[in-house]
């Protein structure tokens, strides 16, 4: 590696993020990782300029929620989640999954996976969860995502409940986006910048972007990030939608369930024999969030975050 680094100055390690150690690293190295990831790394000037413009426009209109609505074709095909899709859409997603040889799991039971909390929330489910959490029709919501599968048909209930929904495509002048539109990672970078700057961040799926946004927001002072418990939510949603659980009881249960899932301080989970299953360092870089090696002053009962 050293000769390559000496020659090129930068070496790109592809697809290594999930193989990085979370724990057992010297404190000064952990803090260096935070400084690099949350302070040192920058997007290109073009992305940063447009990202900051998006943030400015949103902030000028007041507080806003960044909803990372991960209901996109690639995610649904990869996860095998088809809840809420038509038969034709489910078949389309299945064909796409079979078209990619590196997506090794082919036959997937969608409802079984959903009950396990392994599917992204649908736009309709996200609508009910947002309402239960206390967000009203005046809430400004930025949709941080690519093209929603099913397009405007699947966004209808969300738009009806929250008229002030915006996306980068609706905020910016059409001439400002074409240079990024054929590059999904650059479009995601714009959403990332808005998500980090938002007053509240809510991901509908706990993927890599959601984890790093969560960690970045913790690093910036434990900014509120509501992290849905999808497994428990699916149970409540089904009970409410089949008429078993009245709205008031549903809303109360959702609020209570997420009282401790708002980006407040908590210990990173360590699983010595299963490092890939333990909490991701960049989602909760606790070594960088307080002085010394202990954070007892941060993880006490007085630090519960509540909805307003």
Coordinates of N, CA, C and O in Angstrom, one line a residue, residues 67-177:
X67 N -36.9 13.4 5.9 CA -37.4 12.0 5.9 C -36.6 11.2 4.8 O -36.8 11.4 3.6
X68 N -35.8 10.3 5.3 CA -35.0 9.5 4.4 C -35.9 8.3 4.0 O -35.9 7.2 4.7
X69 N -36.7 8.5 3.0 CA -37.7 7.5 2.5 C -37.0 6.5 1.6 O -37.0 6.7 0.4
X70 N -36.6 5.5 2.2 CA -35.8 4.5 1.4 C -36.7 3.5 0.7 O -36.5 2.3 0.7
X71 N -37.7 4.0 0.0 CA -38.6 3.2 -0.8 C -38.4 3.3 -2.3 O -39.2 3.8 -3.0
X72 N -37.2 2.9 -2.6 CA -36.7 3.0 -4.0 C -36.6 1.6 -4.6 O -36.4 0.6 -3.9
X73 N -36.5 1.5 -5.9 CA -36.6 0.2 -6.6 C -35.4 -0.7 -6.2 O -35.6 -1.9 -5.9
X74 N -34.2 -0.1 -6.1 CA -33.0 -1.0 -5.8 C -33.2 -1.6 -4.4 O -32.8 -2.7 -4.1
X75 N -33.6 -0.8 -3.4 CA -33.8 -1.2 -2.0 C -34.8 -2.3 -2.0 O -34.6 -3.4 -1.3
X76 N -36.0 -2.1 -2.6 CA -37.0 -3.1 -2.5 C -36.7 -4.4 -3.2 O -37.0 -5.5 -2.8
X77 N -35.9 -4.3 -4.4 CA -35.5 -5.5 -5.1 C -34.5 -6.2 -4.2 O -34.5 -7.5 -4.1
X78 N -33.5 -5.5 -3.6 CA -32.5 -6.1 -2.8 C -33.1 -6.8 -1.6 O -32.7 -7.9 -1.3
X79 N -34.0 -6.1 -0.9 CA -34.5 -6.7 0.3 C -35.7 -7.7 0.1 O -36.0 -8.4 1.0
X80 N -36.3 -7.6 -1.1 CA -37.4 -8.5 -1.4 C -38.7 -8.1 -0.7 O -39.6 -8.9 -0.6
X81 N -38.8 -6.8 -0.4 CA -39.9 -6.3 0.3 C -40.9 -5.8 -0.7 O -40.6 -4.8 -1.4
X82 N -42.1 -6.3 -0.7 CA -43.1 -6.0 -1.7 C -44.5 -5.5 -1.0 O -45.5 -5.4 -1.7
X83 N -44.5 -5.3 0.3 CA -45.7 -5.0 1.0 C -46.3 -3.7 0.4 O -45.5 -2.7 0.3
X84 N -47.5 -3.7 0.0 CA -48.1 -2.5 -0.6 C -48.0 -2.4 -2.1 O -48.6 -1.5 -2.7
X85 N -47.2 -3.3 -2.7 CA -47.0 -3.3 -4.2 C -48.1 -4.1 -4.9 O -48.7 -5.0 -4.3
X86 N -48.4 -3.8 -6.1 CA -49.3 -4.6 -6.9 C -48.5 -5.9 -7.3 O -47.3 -6.0 -7.1
X87 N -49.3 -6.9 -7.8 CA -48.7 -8.1 -8.2 C -47.6 -7.9 -9.3 O -46.6 -8.5 -9.3
X88 N -48.0 -7.0 -10.2 CA -47.1 -6.7 -11.3 C -45.8 -6.0 -10.8 O -44.7 -6.3 -11.3
X89 N -45.9 -5.1 -9.8 CA -44.7 -4.5 -9.3 C -43.9 -5.5 -8.5 O -42.6 -5.4 -8.6
X90 N -44.5 -6.4 -7.8 CA -43.7 -7.4 -7.1 C -42.9 -8.3 -8.0 O -41.8 -8.6 -7.8
X91 N -43.5 -8.6 -9.2 CA -42.8 -9.4 -10.2 C -41.7 -8.6 -10.8 O -40.6 -9.2 -11.1
X92 N -41.9 -7.3 -11.0 CA -40.8 -6.5 -11.6 C -39.6 -6.5 -10.6 O -38.5 -6.6 -11.0
X93 N -39.9 -6.3 -9.3 CA -38.8 -6.3 -8.3 C -38.1 -7.7 -8.3 O -36.9 -7.7 -8.1
X94 N -38.8 -8.7 -8.4 CA -38.2 -10.1 -8.4 C -37.3 -10.3 -9.6 O -36.2 -10.8 -9.4
X95 N -37.8 -9.8 -10.7 CA -36.9 -9.9 -11.9 C -35.6 -9.2 -11.8 O -34.5 -9.6 -12.2
X96 N -35.7 -8.0 -11.2 CA -34.5 -7.2 -10.9 C -33.6 -7.9 -10.0 O -32.3 -7.9 -10.2
X97 N -34.1 -8.5 -8.9 CA -33.2 -9.2 -8.0 C -32.5 -10.3 -8.6 O -31.3 -10.6 -8.4
X98 N -33.2 -11.1 -9.5 CA -32.5 -12.2 -10.2 C -31.5 -11.7 -11.3 O -30.6 -12.5 -11.6
X99 N -31.6 -10.5 -11.7 CA -30.7 -9.9 -12.7 C -29.4 -9.6 -12.2 O -28.4 -9.4 -12.9
X100 N -29.2 -9.5 -10.8 CA -28.0 -9.2 -10.2 C -27.4 -10.4 -9.5 O -27.9 -10.8 -8.5
X101 N -26.3 -11.0 -10.1 CA -25.8 -12.2 -9.5 C -25.2 -12.0 -8.1 O -25.1 -12.9 -7.3
X102 N -24.8 -10.8 -7.7 CA -24.2 -10.6 -6.4 C -25.2 -10.4 -5.3 O -24.9 -10.4 -4.2
X103 N -26.5 -10.3 -5.7 CA -27.6 -10.4 -4.7 C -27.9 -11.9 -4.5 O -28.8 -12.4 -5.2
X104 N -27.3 -12.5 -3.6 CA -27.3 -14.0 -3.6 C -28.6 -14.6 -3.1 O -29.0 -15.6 -3.6
X105 N -29.3 -13.9 -2.2 CA -30.6 -14.4 -1.8 C -31.6 -14.1 -2.8 O -32.0 -12.9 -3.0
X106 N -32.2 -15.1 -3.4 CA -33.2 -14.9 -4.5 C -34.6 -15.1 -4.0 O -35.4 -14.2 -4.2
X107 N -35.0 -16.2 -3.4 CA -36.3 -16.4 -3.0 C -36.5 -15.8 -1.6 O -35.9 -16.2 -0.6
X108 N -37.3 -14.8 -1.5 CA -37.5 -14.1 -0.3 C -39.0 -14.0 0.1 O -39.8 -13.7 -0.8
X109 N -39.4 -14.3 1.3 CA -40.7 -14.2 1.8 C -40.9 -12.8 2.3 O -40.5 -12.5 3.4
X110 N -41.6 -12.0 1.6 CA -41.7 -10.5 1.9 C -42.4 -10.3 3.2 O -41.9 -9.5 4.0
X111 N -43.5 -10.9 3.5 CA -44.2 -10.6 4.7 C -43.5 -11.1 5.9 O -43.5 -10.5 7.0
X112 N -42.8 -12.3 5.8 CA -42.0 -12.8 6.9 C -40.9 -11.8 7.2 O -40.6 -11.5 8.4
X113 N -40.2 -11.3 6.2 CA -39.1 -10.3 6.4 C -39.7 -9.0 7.0 O -39.0 -8.4 7.9
X114 N -40.9 -8.6 6.5 CA -41.5 -7.4 7.1 C -41.7 -7.6 8.6 O -41.5 -6.7 9.4
X115 N -42.3 -8.7 9.0 CA -42.6 -9.0 10.4 C -41.3 -9.0 11.3 O -41.4 -8.7 12.5
X116 N -40.2 -9.3 10.6 CA -38.9 -9.3 11.4 C -38.3 -7.9 11.4 O -37.2 -7.7 12.0
X117 N -39.0 -6.9 10.8 CA -38.4 -5.5 10.9 C -37.3 -5.3 9.9 O -36.6 -4.3 10.0
X118 N -37.3 -6.1 8.8 CA -36.2 -6.0 7.8 C -36.6 -5.3 6.6 O -35.8 -5.2 5.6
X119 N -37.7 -4.7 6.5 CA -38.2 -3.9 5.4 C -38.3 -2.4 5.7 O -38.6 -2.0 6.8
X120 N -38.0 -1.6 4.6 CA -38.2 -0.2 4.8 C -39.7 0.1 5.0 O -40.5 -0.6 4.5
X121 N -40.0 1.1 5.8 CA -41.4 1.5 5.9 C -41.9 2.0 4.5 O -41.2 2.6 3.8
X122 N -43.2 1.6 4.2 CA -43.8 2.1 3.0 C -44.1 3.6 3.2 O -44.2 4.1 4.4
X123 N -44.3 4.4 2.1 CA -44.8 5.8 2.3 C -46.0 5.9 3.2 O -46.2 6.8 3.9
X124 N -47.0 4.9 3.0 CA -48.2 5.0 3.7 C -48.0 4.7 5.2 O -48.5 5.4 6.1
X125 N -47.1 3.8 5.5 CA -46.7 3.5 6.9 C -46.0 4.7 7.5 O -46.2 5.1 8.7
X126 N -45.1 5.3 6.8 CA -44.3 6.5 7.3 C -45.3 7.6 7.6 O -45.1 8.3 8.6
X127 N -46.4 7.7 6.8 CA -47.3 8.8 7.1 C -48.0 8.6 8.4 O -48.1 9.6 9.2
X128 N -48.4 7.4 8.7 CA -49.1 7.1 10.0 C -48.1 7.3 11.2 O -48.5 7.8 12.2
X129 N -46.9 6.9 11.0 CA -45.9 7.0 12.1 C -45.6 8.5 12.3 O -45.5 8.9 13.5
X130 N -45.4 9.3 11.3 CA -45.2 10.7 11.5 C -46.4 11.4 12.2 O -46.2 12.2 13.1
X131 N -47.6 11.0 11.8 CA -48.7 11.6 12.5 C -48.8 11.2 14.0 O -49.1 12.0 14.9
X132 N -48.5 9.9 14.2 CA -48.5 9.4 15.6 C -47.4 10.1 16.5 O -47.6 10.3 17.7
X133 N -46.3 10.4 15.8 CA -45.2 11.1 16.6 C -45.6 12.6 16.9 O -44.8 13.3 17.6
X134 N -46.6 13.1 16.3 CA -47.1 14.4 16.6 C -46.8 15.5 15.6 O -47.1 16.7 15.8
X135 N -46.3 15.1 14.4 CA -46.1 16.1 13.3 C -47.4 16.4 12.7 O -48.2 15.5 12.4
X136 N -47.7 17.6 12.4 CA -49.0 18.0 11.9 C -48.9 18.5 10.4 O -47.8 18.4 9.8
X137 N -50.0 18.9 9.8 CA -50.0 19.2 8.4 C -49.1 20.4 8.0 O -48.9 20.7 6.9
X138 N -48.7 21.2 9.0 CA -47.9 22.4 8.7 C -46.4 22.1 8.7 O -45.6 22.9 8.5
X139 N -46.1 20.8 9.1 CA -44.7 20.4 9.1 C -44.0 20.4 7.7 O -44.6 19.9 6.8
X140 N -42.9 21.1 7.6 CA -42.1 21.1 6.4 C -41.3 19.8 6.3 O -40.5 19.6 7.2
X141 N -41.5 19.0 5.3 CA -40.8 17.7 5.2 C -40.0 17.6 3.9 O -40.6 17.9 2.8
X142 N -38.7 17.4 4.0 CA -37.9 17.2 2.9 C -37.7 15.7 2.7 O -37.3 15.0 3.6
X143 N -38.1 15.2 1.5 CA -37.9 13.8 1.1 C -36.5 13.6 0.6 O -36.1 14.0 -0.5
X144 N -35.7 12.9 1.4 CA -34.3 12.6 1.1 C -34.3 11.2 0.5 O -34.3 10.2 1.2
X145 N -34.4 11.1 -0.9 CA -34.4 9.8 -1.5 C -34.2 10.0 -3.0 O -34.4 11.2 -3.5
X146 N -34.1 8.9 -3.7 CA -34.2 8.9 -5.2 C -35.6 8.8 -5.6 O -36.5 9.1 -4.8
X147 N -35.8 8.2 -6.7 CA -37.2 8.0 -7.3 C -38.0 7.0 -6.4 O -37.5 5.9 -6.2
X148 N -39.1 7.4 -5.9 CA -39.9 6.5 -5.1 C -40.6 5.5 -6.0 O -41.2 5.8 -7.0
X149 N -40.5 4.2 -5.6 CA -41.1 3.2 -6.4 C -42.6 3.3 -6.4 O -43.2 3.3 -5.3
X150 N -43.2 3.4 -7.5 CA -44.7 3.6 -7.6 C -45.0 5.1 -7.8 O -46.1 5.5 -7.9
X151 N -43.9 5.9 -7.7 CA -44.0 7.4 -8.0 C -45.1 8.1 -7.1 O -45.3 7.7 -6.0
X152 N -45.8 9.0 -7.7 CA -46.7 9.9 -7.0 C -47.9 9.1 -6.4 O -48.5 9.5 -5.4
X153 N -48.2 7.9 -7.0 CA -49.3 7.1 -6.5 C -49.0 6.7 -5.1 O -49.9 6.7 -4.2
X154 N -47.8 6.3 -4.8 CA -47.4 5.9 -3.5 C -47.1 7.0 -2.5 O -47.1 6.8 -1.3
X155 N -47.0 8.2 -3.0 CA -46.8 9.4 -2.2 C -48.1 10.1 -1.8 O -48.1 11.1 -1.1
X156 N -49.2 9.6 -2.4 CA -50.5 10.4 -2.3 C -50.9 10.6 -0.8 O -51.3 11.7 -0.4
X157 N -50.8 9.5 0.0 CA -51.3 9.7 1.4 C -50.3 10.6 2.2 O -50.8 11.3 3.1
X158 N -49.0 10.5 1.9 CA -48.1 11.4 2.6 C -48.3 12.8 2.2 O -48.3 13.7 3.1
X159 N -48.6 13.1 1.0 CA -48.8 14.5 0.5 C -50.2 15.0 1.1 O -50.3 16.2 1.4
X160 N -51.1 14.1 1.2 CA -52.4 14.5 1.8 C -52.3 14.9 3.2 O -52.9 15.9 3.7
X161 N -51.5 14.2 4.0 CA -51.3 14.5 5.4 C -50.3 15.6 5.6 O -50.5 16.4 6.6
X162 N -49.4 15.8 4.8 CA -48.3 16.8 4.9 C -48.1 17.6 3.6 O -47.3 17.2 2.8
X163 N -48.9 18.6 3.4 CA -48.9 19.3 2.1 C -47.5 20.0 1.8 O -47.2 20.2 0.7
X164 N -46.8 20.3 2.9 CA -45.5 21.0 2.7 C -44.4 20.0 2.5 O -43.3 20.0 3.2
X165 N -44.5 19.1 1.5 CA -43.5 18.2 1.2 C -42.7 18.7 0.0 O -43.2 19.2 -0.9
X166 N -41.3 18.7 0.2 CA -40.5 19.1 -0.9 C -39.4 18.1 -1.2 O -39.1 17.3 -0.3
X167 N -38.8 18.2 -2.3 CA -37.6 17.4 -2.7 C -36.7 18.3 -3.4 O -37.0 19.5 -3.8
X168 N -35.4 17.9 -3.6 CA -34.5 18.7 -4.2 C -34.9 19.1 -5.6 O -34.6 20.2 -6.1
X169 N -35.6 18.2 -6.3 CA -36.1 18.5 -7.6 C -37.1 19.6 -7.7 O -37.3 20.3 -8.7
X170 N -37.9 19.8 -6.6 CA -38.9 20.8 -6.6 C -38.4 22.1 -6.0 O -39.0 23.2 -6.2
X171 N -37.3 22.1 -5.3 CA -36.8 23.3 -4.6 C -35.9 24.1 -5.6 O -35.9 25.3 -5.7
X172 N -35.0 23.3 -6.3 CA -34.0 23.9 -7.1 C -34.5 24.2 -8.5 O -35.5 23.6 -9.0
X173 N -33.8 25.1 -9.2 CA -34.1 25.4 -10.6 C -33.7 24.2 -11.4 O -32.7 23.6 -11.1
X174 N -34.5 23.9 -12.4 CA -34.2 22.7 -13.2 C -32.8 22.7 -13.8 O -32.3 21.6 -14.1
X175 N -32.2 23.8 -14.0 CA -30.9 23.9 -14.6 C -29.8 23.6 -13.7 O -28.6 23.4 -14.1
X176 N -30.1 23.5 -12.4 CA -29.1 23.2 -11.4 C -28.7 21.8 -11.1 O -27.7 21.4 -10.6
X177 N -29.7 20.9 -11.5 CA -29.5 19.5 -11.1 C -28.9 18.6 -12.2 O -28.3 17.5 -11.9

